[in-house]
Amino acid sequence: MKVSKLLSLQVYLYSGMLSLTIAGTVHAAPTAPAQKEQSSAAGQSSRGASKTYQSQLGFRFNFTAPYVVDKTQEGKGTIVLRDPSLNTQAVGSDQPAPVDSNVQSQSSPGDKITISRFDNPQRLSARQWAEQNKTLSFFDQQQSDYRSYNFAGKPAVSYSWCTTNTCGDSIIVPSRDGRTIFVLRALYDYPGDAVRWDFQRMAGRFQLTQ
């Protein structure tokens, strides 16, 4: 993945793109695996019926098939959403993902969405946390200026970033009491991969529960 892959698309993408940060397990607050996963009758989508997942990490969100929730890392502070139908053959481009449901979505095997929780004992703001935790946030590898806005009822920052290996969209938001930080991210191989648009829809239904 070359950094130049995103440069030509930033003006277009930032008109509506929410973003997300790299997450790790350092300082992640361990909790027991969540027990709640329920379907919602409302919200049918061309990609499947809407489901709600509520995590004991302190949040809930809606998602649709073909994504499934991988809870194996929840005890370490991370939830992962993947499309198990993706094969080893990447189908992508540097053009925006198609919005027509009749058009084959662009995708790559490494595409995924993650939500991670980190301790924030100093109660840093989202921007301060990103600046002070660059190995996790890739804040210094932004492809354009970050965006500050209100997300899930709290001040947040979002941005896109690229390394030599992958690219991501990140949203960083503090918990209600500010003692933890939530990092939402979409990882992709191509700027046109549909996971970025799926991430926007999922993030729009993200709620803090503590």
mmCIF file of N, CA and C in Angstrom, residues 4 30 39 42 56 80-81 85 90-91 95 98 101 112 114 118 120-121 125 143 160 169 177 192 194 200:
data_model
loop_
_atom_site.group_PDB
_atom_site.id
_atom_site.type_symbol
_atom_site.label_atom_id
_atom_site.label_comp_id
_atom_site.label_asym_id
_atom_site.label_seq_id
_atom_site.Cartn_x
_atom_site.Cartn_y
_atom_site.Cartn_z
ATOM 1 N N SER A 4 0.435 7.307 -1.604
ATOM 2 C CA SER A 4 -0.181 8.060 -2.686
ATOM 3 C C SER A 4 -1.562 7.551 -3.059
ATOM 4 N N PRO A 30 -9.365 -4.915 30.007
ATOM 5 C CA PRO A 30 -10.004 -6.208 29.803
ATOM 6 C C PRO A 30 -11.367 -6.275 30.469
ATOM 7 N N SER A 39 -31.038 -9.517 17.152
ATOM 8 C CA SER A 39 -31.452 -9.050 15.843
ATOM 9 C C SER A 39 -32.510 -7.977 16.005
ATOM 10 N N ALA A 42 -36.365 -4.084 12.573
ATOM 11 C CA ALA A 42 -36.313 -2.898 11.728
ATOM 12 C C ALA A 42 -34.969 -2.831 11.034
ATOM 13 N N GLN A 56 -19.814 -5.361 26.633
ATOM 14 C CA GLN A 56 -19.536 -4.974 28.007
ATOM 15 C C GLN A 56 -18.367 -3.996 28.085
ATOM 16 N N VAL A 80 -14.002 -7.066 16.696
ATOM 17 C CA VAL A 80 -13.654 -7.049 15.278
ATOM 18 C C VAL A 80 -14.862 -7.464 14.450
ATOM 19 N N LEU A 81 -15.126 -6.750 13.365
ATOM 20 C CA LEU A 81 -16.161 -7.123 12.417
ATOM 21 C C LEU A 81 -15.493 -7.493 11.104
ATOM 22 N N SER A 85 -17.025 -13.881 3.858
ATOM 23 C CA SER A 85 -17.133 -14.320 2.461
ATOM 24 C C SER A 85 -15.962 -13.854 1.607
ATOM 25 N N ALA A 90 -8.019 -10.178 -3.972
ATOM 26 C CA ALA A 90 -8.450 -8.805 -3.753
ATOM 27 C C ALA A 90 -9.186 -8.279 -4.979
ATOM 28 N N VAL A 91 -10.298 -7.613 -4.737
ATOM 29 C CA VAL A 91 -11.056 -6.971 -5.806
ATOM 30 C C VAL A 91 -11.234 -5.521 -5.391
ATOM 31 N N GLN A 95 -10.667 3.947 -6.965
ATOM 32 C CA GLN A 95 -11.869 4.746 -7.180
ATOM 33 C C GLN A 95 -12.855 4.510 -6.037
ATOM 34 N N PRO A 98 -18.621 1.472 -5.190
ATOM 35 C CA PRO A 98 -19.930 1.672 -5.806
ATOM 36 C C PRO A 98 -21.030 1.762 -4.757
ATOM 37 N N SER A 101 -26.428 -1.041 -5.212
ATOM 38 C CA SER A 101 -26.416 -2.379 -4.616
ATOM 39 C C SER A 101 -26.307 -3.478 -5.661
ATOM 40 N N LYS A 112 -11.545 -4.897 7.389
ATOM 41 C CA LYS A 112 -12.233 -5.178 8.642
ATOM 42 C C LYS A 112 -12.512 -3.879 9.385
ATOM 43 N N THR A 114 -12.807 -2.455 13.425
ATOM 44 C CA THR A 114 -12.531 -2.781 14.823
ATOM 45 C C THR A 114 -12.960 -1.641 15.732
ATOM 46 N N PHE A 118 -9.381 1.746 25.464
ATOM 47 C CA PHE A 118 -8.110 1.956 26.152
ATOM 48 C C PHE A 118 -8.343 2.786 27.409
ATOM 49 N N ASN A 120 -7.792 5.673 30.022
ATOM 50 C CA ASN A 120 -7.443 7.083 29.835
ATOM 51 C C ASN A 120 -7.438 7.777 31.201
ATOM 52 N N PRO A 121 -6.518 7.366 32.088
ATOM 53 C CA PRO A 121 -6.523 7.874 33.468
ATOM 54 C C PRO A 121 -6.336 9.380 33.569
ATOM 55 N N SER A 125 -8.388 14.534 26.065
ATOM 56 C CA SER A 125 -9.380 14.673 25.011
ATOM 57 C C SER A 125 -9.016 13.714 23.877
ATOM 58 N N GLN A 143 -3.503 11.604 6.070
ATOM 59 C CA GLN A 143 -3.467 11.946 4.653
ATOM 60 C C GLN A 143 -4.015 13.346 4.389
ATOM 61 N N SER A 160 -8.143 10.000 8.084
ATOM 62 C CA SER A 160 -7.640 8.855 7.335
ATOM 63 C C SER A 160 -6.124 8.866 7.398
ATOM 64 N N ASP A 169 -9.259 4.359 8.303
ATOM 65 C CA ASP A 169 -10.057 5.504 8.711
ATOM 66 C C ASP A 169 -10.278 5.343 10.204
ATOM 67 N N ASP A 177 -17.534 9.306 30.973
ATOM 68 C CA ASP A 177 -16.825 9.882 32.110
ATOM 69 C C ASP A 177 -15.392 10.282 31.774
ATOM 70 N N GLY A 192 -10.908 2.535 -2.466
ATOM 71 C CA GLY A 192 -12.268 2.341 -2.941
ATOM 72 C C GLY A 192 -13.002 1.184 -2.301
ATOM 73 N N ALA A 194 -15.343 -1.125 -0.164
ATOM 74 C CA ALA A 194 -16.665 -0.850 0.389
ATOM 75 C C ALA A 194 -16.680 -0.823 1.915
ATOM 76 N N GLN A 200 -18.909 3.864 7.756
ATOM 77 C CA GLN A 200 -19.666 5.088 7.974
ATOM 78 C C GLN A 200 -21.060 4.786 8.499
#
